[in-house]
CSV table of C-alpha atoms and ligand atoms in Angstrom, one decimal:
chain,number,residue,atom,x,y,z
A,1,UNK,CA,-23.4,-92.6,40.1
A,2,UNK,CA,-24.9,-92.3,36.6
A,3,UNK,CA,-25.2,-88.5,36.7
A,4,UNK,CA,-23.5,-85.5,35.0
A,5,UNK,CA,-24.0,-81.8,35.0
A,6,UNK,CA,-22.9,-79.6,32.1
A,7,UNK,CA,-22.9,-76.0,30.8
A,8,UNK,CA,-23.0,-75.4,27.1
A,9,UNK,CA,-23.0,-72.0,25.4
A,10,UNK,CA,-25.2,-70.4,22.9
A,11,UNK,CA,-23.4,-70.0,19.6
A,12,UNK,CA,-23.8,-67.1,17.2
A,13,UNK,CA,-23.6,-68.0,13.5
A,14,UNK,CA,-21.5,-65.5,11.4
A,15,UNK,CA,-21.9,-67.6,8.2
A,16,UNK,CA,-25.2,-69.3,8.5
A,17,UNK,CA,-26.5,-72.8,8.3
A,18,UNK,CA,-29.7,-72.7,6.3
A,19,UNK,CA,-30.9,-75.7,4.3
A,20,UNK,CA,-29.8,-79.3,4.6
A,21,UNK,CA,-28.2,-81.8,2.2
A,22,UNK,CA,-29.7,-84.6,4.4
A,23,UNK,CA,-32.6,-83.8,6.7
A,24,UNK,CA,-32.4,-86.9,8.9
A,25,UNK,CA,-28.6,-86.7,9.5
A,26,UNK,CA,-28.7,-82.9,9.6
A,27,UNK,CA,-26.0,-82.5,7.0
A,28,UNK,CA,-25.9,-78.7,6.2
A,29,UNK,CA,-26.1,-77.4,2.6
A,30,UNK,CA,-22.9,-75.4,3.3
A,31,UNK,CA,-20.0,-75.2,5.7
A,32,UNK,CA,-20.6,-72.4,8.2
A,33,UNK,CA,-18.9,-70.6,11.1
A,34,UNK,CA,-19.9,-69.4,14.6
A,35,UNK,CA,-18.6,-68.1,17.9
A,36,UNK,CA,-19.4,-69.6,21.2
A,37,UNK,CA,-20.8,-67.0,23.6
A,38,UNK,CA,-19.2,-66.7,27.0
A,39,UNK,CA,-22.2,-66.2,29.3
A,40,UNK,CA,-25.4,-67.2,27.5
A,41,UNK,CA,-26.1,-70.8,27.6
A,42,UNK,CA,-27.9,-73.9,29.0
A,43,UNK,CA,-27.1,-75.8,32.2
A,44,UNK,CA,-28.3,-79.4,32.0
A,45,UNK,CA,-28.2,-82.3,34.5
A,46,UNK,CA,-28.8,-85.9,33.3
A,47,UNK,CA,-29.3,-88.9,35.5
A,48,UNK,CA,-29.9,-92.4,34.4
A,49,UNK,CA,-31.8,-94.5,36.9
A,50,UNK,CA,-33.1,-98.1,37.1
A,51,UNK,CA,-36.2,-96.9,39.0
A,52,UNK,CA,-37.5,-94.7,36.1
A,53,UNK,CA,-40.2,-96.2,33.9
A,54,UNK,CA,-40.1,-93.2,31.4
A,55,UNK,CA,-37.7,-90.4,30.6
A,56,UNK,CA,-38.5,-87.2,32.5
A,57,UNK,CA,-37.7,-83.9,30.8
A,58,UNK,CA,-37.8,-80.6,32.7
A,59,UNK,CA,-36.8,-77.4,30.9
A,60,UNK,CA,-36.9,-74.1,32.7
A,61,UNK,CA,-38.8,-75.6,35.7
A,62,UNK,CA,-41.5,-77.1,33.6
A,63,UNK,CA,-42.2,-80.7,32.6
A,64,UNK,CA,-42.0,-80.8,28.8
A,65,UNK,CA,-44.5,-82.7,26.6
A,66,UNK,CA,-45.2,-83.2,22.9
A,67,UNK,CA,-42.8,-82.5,20.1
A,68,UNK,CA,-40.2,-80.9,22.3
A,69,UNK,CA,-40.1,-83.9,24.6
A,70,UNK,CA,-40.0,-86.4,21.7
A,71,UNK,CA,-36.9,-84.6,20.4
A,72,UNK,CA,-35.1,-85.0,23.7
A,73,UNK,CA,-36.2,-88.6,24.1
A,74,UNK,CA,-35.0,-89.4,20.5
A,75,UNK,CA,-31.7,-87.9,21.4
A,76,UNK,CA,-31.5,-90.0,24.6
A,77,UNK,CA,-32.2,-93.0,22.5
A,78,UNK,CA,-29.2,-92.3,20.3
A,79,UNK,CA,-27.0,-92.0,23.4
A,80,UNK,CA,-28.4,-95.2,24.8
A,81,UNK,CA,-27.7,-96.9,21.5
A,82,UNK,CA,-24.1,-95.8,21.4
A,83,UNK,CA,-23.6,-96.9,25.1
A,84,UNK,CA,-25.7,-100.1,24.5
A,85,UNK,CA,-27.6,-99.5,27.7
A,86,UNK,CA,-31.3,-99.3,28.2
A,87,UNK,CA,-31.9,-97.1,31.3
A,88,UNK,CA,-34.4,-94.2,31.4
A,89,UNK,CA,-33.2,-90.7,32.3
A,90,UNK,CA,-34.2,-87.6,34.2
A,91,UNK,CA,-33.1,-84.5,32.3
A,92,UNK,CA,-33.2,-81.1,34.1
A,93,UNK,CA,-32.3,-78.2,31.9
A,94,UNK,CA,-32.2,-74.4,32.5
A,95,UNK,CA,-31.4,-71.6,30.1
A,96,UNK,CA,-29.9,-68.5,31.5
A,97,UNK,CA,-31.4,-66.2,29.0
A,98,UNK,CA,-34.8,-64.5,29.1
A,99,UNK,CA,-37.6,-67.0,28.4
A,100,UNK,CA,-39.9,-66.3,25.4
A,101,UNK,CA,-37.3,-64.0,24.0
A,102,UNK,CA,-37.0,-66.0,20.8
A,103,UNK,CA,-33.3,-66.7,21.3
A,104,UNK,CA,-32.6,-70.1,19.8
A,105,UNK,CA,-31.9,-72.5,22.7
A,106,UNK,CA,-31.6,-75.7,20.6
A,107,UNK,CA,-27.9,-75.3,20.0
A,108,UNK,CA,-26.9,-74.9,23.7
A,109,UNK,CA,-29.6,-77.3,24.8
A,110,UNK,CA,-28.6,-80.2,22.6
A,111,UNK,CA,-24.9,-79.6,23.1
A,112,UNK,CA,-25.4,-79.7,26.9
A,113,UNK,CA,-27.7,-82.8,26.6
A,114,UNK,CA,-25.1,-84.6,24.5
A,115,UNK,CA,-22.2,-84.0,26.8
A,116,UNK,CA,-24.2,-84.6,30.0
A,117,UNK,CA,-26.0,-87.7,28.6
A,118,UNK,CA,-22.9,-89.4,27.3
A,119,UNK,CA,-20.9,-88.7,30.5
A,120,UNK,CA,-23.8,-89.8,32.7
A,121,UNK,CA,-24.1,-93.1,30.9
A,122,UNK,CA,-20.4,-93.8,31.1
A,123,UNK,CA,-19.2,-92.9,27.7
A,124,UNK,CA,-16.1,-90.8,27.1
A,125,UNK,CA,-16.3,-89.5,23.5
A,126,UNK,CA,-13.8,-87.1,21.9
A,127,UNK,CA,-14.9,-83.6,20.7
A,128,UNK,CA,-15.4,-84.7,17.2
A,129,UNK,CA,-17.7,-87.6,18.1
A,130,UNK,CA,-19.6,-85.4,20.6
A,131,UNK,CA,-20.1,-82.8,17.9
A,132,UNK,CA,-21.3,-85.4,15.4
A,133,UNK,CA,-23.8,-86.7,18.0
A,134,UNK,CA,-24.9,-83.1,19.1
A,135,UNK,CA,-25.6,-82.4,15.3
A,136,UNK,CA,-28.2,-85.2,15.3
A,137,UNK,CA,-30.2,-83.4,18.0
A,138,UNK,CA,-30.0,-79.9,16.4
A,139,UNK,CA,-27.6,-79.0,13.6
A,140,UNK,CA,-26.3,-75.8,15.2
A,141,UNK,CA,-25.6,-77.7,18.4
A,142,UNK,CA,-22.5,-79.3,16.8
A,143,UNK,CA,-20.9,-75.8,17.0
A,144,UNK,CA,-21.3,-75.5,20.8
A,145,UNK,CA,-19.0,-78.4,21.7
A,146,UNK,CA,-15.6,-77.0,20.8
A,147,UNK,CA,-14.2,-73.6,22.0
A,148,UNK,CA,-14.2,-70.1,20.5
A,149,UNK,CA,-14.5,-69.7,16.8
A,150,UNK,CA,-16.0,-72.9,15.4
A,151,UNK,CA,-16.3,-74.0,11.8
A,152,UNK,CA,-18.9,-76.6,10.9
A,153,UNK,CA,-17.4,-78.6,8.1
A,154,UNK,CA,-20.4,-79.6,6.1
A,155,UNK,CA,-19.1,-82.9,4.9
A,156,UNK,CA,-21.4,-85.3,3.2
A,157,UNK,CA,-22.0,-88.0,5.7
A,158,UNK,CA,-22.5,-88.6,9.5
A,159,UNK,CA,-18.7,-89.3,9.8
A,160,UNK,CA,-17.4,-86.0,8.3
A,161,UNK,CA,-19.9,-83.4,9.3
A,162,UNK,CA,-18.9,-81.7,12.6
A,163,UNK,CA,-17.8,-78.5,14.3
A,164,UNK,CA,-14.1,-77.8,14.9
A,165,UNK,CA,-12.4,-74.8,16.6
A,166,UNK,CA,-10.3,-72.7,14.2
A,167,UNK,CA,-9.4,-69.9,16.6
A,168,UNK,CA,-9.4,-69.9,20.4
A,169,UNK,CA,-11.8,-67.8,22.4
A,170,UNK,CA,-9.0,-65.3,23.3
A,171,UNK,CA,-7.7,-64.9,19.7
A,172,UNK,CA,-9.5,-61.7,19.0
A,173,UNK,CA,-11.7,-59.8,21.4
A,174,UNK,CA,-15.1,-59.1,19.9
A,175,UNK,CA,-18.1,-58.0,21.9
A,176,UNK,CA,-21.6,-59.2,21.2
A,177,UNK,CA,-24.7,-57.3,22.2
A,178,UNK,CA,-27.8,-59.4,22.3
A,179,UNK,CA,-30.7,-57.1,21.6
A,180,UNK,CA,-33.9,-58.6,23.0
A,181,UNK,CA,-37.1,-57.3,21.4
A,182,UNK,CA,-40.7,-57.8,22.5
A,183,UNK,CA,-42.2,-61.0,21.0
A,184,UNK,CA,-45.6,-60.8,19.3
A,185,UNK,CA,-46.1,-63.8,17.2
A,186,UNK,CA,-45.0,-67.4,17.2
A,187,UNK,CA,-42.3,-68.0,14.5
A,188,UNK,CA,-41.8,-71.0,12.3
A,189,UNK,CA,-39.2,-73.3,13.8
A,190,UNK,CA,-35.8,-73.5,12.3
A,191,UNK,CA,-36.3,-77.2,11.5
A,192,UNK,CA,-39.4,-76.3,9.5
A,193,UNK,CA,-37.7,-73.4,7.8
A,194,UNK,CA,-34.7,-75.4,6.7
A,195,UNK,CA,-37.1,-77.8,5.0
A,196,UNK,CA,-38.4,-75.2,2.6
A,197,UNK,CA,-35.1,-73.3,1.9
A,198,UNK,CA,-34.8,-75.0,-1.5
A,199,UNK,CA,-38.2,-73.6,-2.6
A,200,UNK,CA,-36.6,-70.2,-2.8
A,201,UNK,CA,-35.2,-69.2,-6.3
A,202,UNK,CA,-32.3,-67.5,-4.4
A,203,UNK,CA,-31.2,-70.6,-2.6
A,204,UNK,CA,-29.0,-71.7,-5.5
A,205,UNK,CA,-27.5,-68.3,-5.7
A,206,UNK,CA,-26.7,-68.3,-2.0
A,207,UNK,CA,-25.0,-71.7,-2.3
A,208,UNK,CA,-22.9,-70.3,-5.2
A,209,UNK,CA,-21.7,-67.4,-3.1
A,210,UNK,CA,-21.4,-68.7,0.4
A,211,UNK,CA,-18.2,-70.7,0.2
A,212,UNK,CA,-16.3,-67.7,-1.1
A,213,UNK,CA,-17.8,-65.6,1.7
A,214,UNK,CA,-16.7,-68.2,4.3
A,215,UNK,CA,-13.2,-68.1,2.9
A,216,UNK,CA,-13.1,-64.3,2.9
A,217,UNK,CA,-14.4,-64.2,6.4
A,218,UNK,CA,-11.7,-66.6,7.7
A,219,UNK,CA,-9.2,-64.4,5.9
A,220,UNK,CA,-10.6,-61.2,7.6
A,221,UNK,CA,-10.5,-63.0,11.0
A,222,UNK,CA,-6.9,-64.0,10.3
A,223,UNK,CA,-6.0,-60.4,9.6
A,224,UNK,CA,-8.2,-59.1,12.4
A,225,UNK,CA,-9.8,-56.7,9.8
A,226,UNK,CA,-12.9,-55.7,11.7
A,227,UNK,CA,-14.6,-53.7,8.9
A,228,UNK,CA,-14.2,-56.5,6.4
A,229,UNK,CA,-15.3,-59.0,9.0
A,230,UNK,CA,-18.5,-57.0,9.8
A,231,UNK,CA,-19.4,-56.4,6.1
A,232,UNK,CA,-19.2,-60.1,5.4
A,233,UNK,CA,-21.4,-61.2,8.4
A,234,UNK,CA,-24.1,-58.6,7.5
A,235,UNK,CA,-23.9,-59.8,3.9
A,236,UNK,CA,-24.4,-63.4,4.9
A,237,UNK,CA,-27.3,-62.6,7.3
A,238,UNK,CA,-29.1,-60.8,4.5
A,239,UNK,CA,-28.3,-63.6,2.0
A,240,UNK,CA,-30.0,-66.1,4.4
A,241,UNK,CA,-33.0,-63.8,5.0
A,242,UNK,CA,-33.4,-63.3,1.2
A,243,UNK,CA,-33.9,-67.1,1.0
A,244,UNK,CA,-36.3,-67.1,3.9
A,245,UNK,CA,-38.3,-64.2,2.5
A,246,UNK,CA,-38.7,-65.9,-0.8
A,247,UNK,CA,-39.4,-69.5,0.3
A,248,UNK,CA,-42.8,-71.2,0.0
A,249,UNK,CA,-44.3,-70.5,2.5
A,250,UNK,CA,-42.4,-67.2,2.9
A,251,UNK,CA,-40.7,-66.7,6.2
A,252,UNK,CA,-40.6,-63.1,7.6
A,253,UNK,CA,-38.8,-63.4,10.9
A,254,UNK,CA,-38.3,-59.7,11.3
A,255,UNK,CA,-40.5,-57.3,13.3
A,256,UNK,CA,-40.5,-53.5,12.6
A,257,UNK,CA,-38.3,-53.2,15.7
A,258,UNK,CA,-35.8,-55.7,14.1
A,259,UNK,CA,-35.5,-53.5,11.1
A,260,UNK,CA,-35.2,-50.4,13.3
A,261,UNK,CA,-32.2,-51.9,15.1
A,262,UNK,CA,-30.6,-52.9,11.7
A,263,UNK,CA,-31.0,-49.4,10.3
A,264,UNK,CA,-29.8,-47.7,13.4
A,265,UNK,CA,-26.6,-49.8,13.4
A,266,UNK,CA,-26.0,-48.9,9.8
A,267,UNK,CA,-26.6,-45.2,10.4
A,268,UNK,CA,-24.5,-45.0,13.6
A,269,UNK,CA,-21.8,-46.7,11.5
A,270,UNK,CA,-22.0,-44.0,8.8
A,271,UNK,CA,-21.3,-41.5,11.6
A,272,UNK,CA,-18.2,-43.3,12.9
A,273,UNK,CA,-19.6,-45.7,15.6
A,274,UNK,CA,-18.7,-49.0,14.1
A,275,UNK,CA,-20.8,-52.2,14.6
A,276,UNK,CA,-22.5,-54.8,12.5
A,277,UNK,CA,-25.7,-56.8,12.9
A,278,UNK,CA,-26.8,-60.4,12.4
A,279,UNK,CA,-30.2,-62.0,12.9
A,280,UNK,CA,-31.3,-65.7,13.0
A,281,UNK,CA,-34.8,-67.2,12.9
A,282,UNK,CA,-36.4,-64.7,15.2
A,283,UNK,CA,-36.9,-61.1,15.7
A,284,UNK,CA,-33.9,-60.5,18.0
A,285,UNK,CA,-30.7,-58.8,16.7
A,286,UNK,CA,-27.1,-59.6,17.6
A,287,UNK,CA,-24.8,-56.6,17.3
A,288,UNK,CA,-21.0,-57.1,17.2
A,289,UNK,CA,-18.5,-54.4,18.0
A,290,UNK,CA,-15.0,-53.8,19.3
A,291,UNK,CA,-14.6,-53.5,23.1
A,292,UNK,CA,-14.1,-49.8,23.0
A,293,UNK,CA,-17.5,-49.1,21.5
A,294,UNK,CA,-19.5,-51.5,23.7
A,295,UNK,CA,-20.7,-49.0,26.3
A,296,UNK,CA,-21.9,-46.4,23.9
A,297,UNK,CA,-23.6,-48.9,21.7
A,298,UNK,CA,-25.4,-50.7,24.5
A,299,UNK,CA,-26.6,-47.4,25.8
A,300,UNK,CA,-27.9,-46.3,22.4
A,301,UNK,CA,-29.5,-49.7,21.6
A,302,UNK,CA,-31.4,-49.9,24.9
A,303,UNK,CA,-33.0,-46.5,24.1
A,304,UNK,CA,-34.5,-47.7,20.8
A,305,UNK,CA,-38.3,-48.3,20.8
A,306,UNK,CA,-39.2,-52.0,21.4
A,307,UNK,CA,-35.9,-53.0,23.0
A,308,UNK,CA,-36.6,-54.9,26.2
A,309,UNK,CA,-33.1,-55.7,27.2
A,310,UNK,CA,-29.5,-55.6,25.9
A,311,UNK,CA,-27.3,-58.5,27.0
A,312,UNK,CA,-23.6,-58.1,26.8
A,313,UNK,CA,-21.4,-61.1,26.0
A,314,UNK,CA,-18.0,-62.1,24.7
A,315,UNK,CA,-16.5,-65.2,23.1
A,316,UNK,CA,-16.2,-68.3,25.3
A,317,UNK,CA,-15.5,-72.0,25.6
A,318,UNK,CA,-17.6,-74.9,24.3
A,319,UNK,CA,-19.6,-77.4,26.4
A,320,UNK,CA,-18.0,-78.5,29.7
A,321,UNK,CA,-18.7,-80.4,32.9
A,322,UNK,CA,-19.6,-78.2,35.9
B,1,DP6,C1,-30.8,-69.5,11.4
B,1,DP6,O1,-29.7,-75.8,14.2
B,1,DP6,O2,-31.9,-74.7,14.9
B,1,DP6,O3,-29.8,-70.1,13.5
B,1,DP6,O4,-30.8,-78.6,12.7
B,1,DP6,O5,-33.2,-78.2,12.3
B,1,DP6,O6,-32.3,-78.1,14.7
B,1,DP6,P1,-32.0,-77.9,13.2
B,1,DP6,O7,-31.9,-76.3,13.0
B,1,DP6,P2,-31.0,-75.2,13.8
B,1,DP6,O8,-30.8,-74.1,12.7
B,1,DP6,C2,-30.2,-72.9,13.0
B,1,DP6,C3,-30.4,-71.9,11.9
B,1,DP6,C4,-29.9,-70.5,12.2
B,1,DP6,C5,-28.5,-70.3,11.5
B,1,DP6,C6,-27.3,-70.9,12.3
B,1,DP6,O9,-27.4,-71.1,13.5
B,1,DP6,O10,-26.3,-71.3,11.6
């Protein structure tokens, strides 16, 4: 049977991927680092069938059309090319996080599609090749193939740009609180945002600093120095948003509620309750803490104005068959 079912996790970037050296191949401007989440993710089933005349794409119980469908079909074409087979597929995909919450689903989605699609069509790629292929669907998806703490080695070609685990999921227990805020406006997609990163006068500055920050972060993880770790991830988040805010067109992804969460995290920290924030291309905030502070933080966060939900998660494995 030409069918496979896969779960792939959402990953959270601690050092961000923002801007590309090569748009078509999705080669990032800088190496970056993320953790795979344990619970949040996408479950995808792919079946190749002779009877199908066209690819069918169903995401969260709805048939997908337009740009989103094209992106999936393009990815299926890449898989068909590697396998040298020409069958159409039915793709059924479901995210286990709240819809319309603005949580990026392209990473887990394309990682799941890559593993399920290649397995269903009869390929047996190693993790490096799976990661390279997932990268072509969405850059950040290359970090949802391998387990735990994953570094995306920027490289400079299709061959040497991929995600690789540098610490296992159990190496250091960090908790992640996903703070879901009410969505009011449609945001600019990450893909469109990457394309204008180099119009910011601060983009060069970011690229001059980011490699040192990545190195320092790996050192902090090595030493399990949570304070150093947290400072560095907040720095990198704000460095990326400085680029976004000053691009043409400028990209303000934050809502007032986003800033409220960021400021609250900092003020609680000044009073001894330690946690750190990071934000991607949306209004939602990820707060990281040590296990002992999780309950108190989740409680405090859920009482803030505009917070719809606080999801608790940990560090998990990469994409796998289910
Ligand atoms: C801000 O991987 O979604 O989340 O390669 O164009 O699909 P494409 O972009 P995408 O960009 C993610 C940007 C980010 C930072 C990160 O995850 O590293």
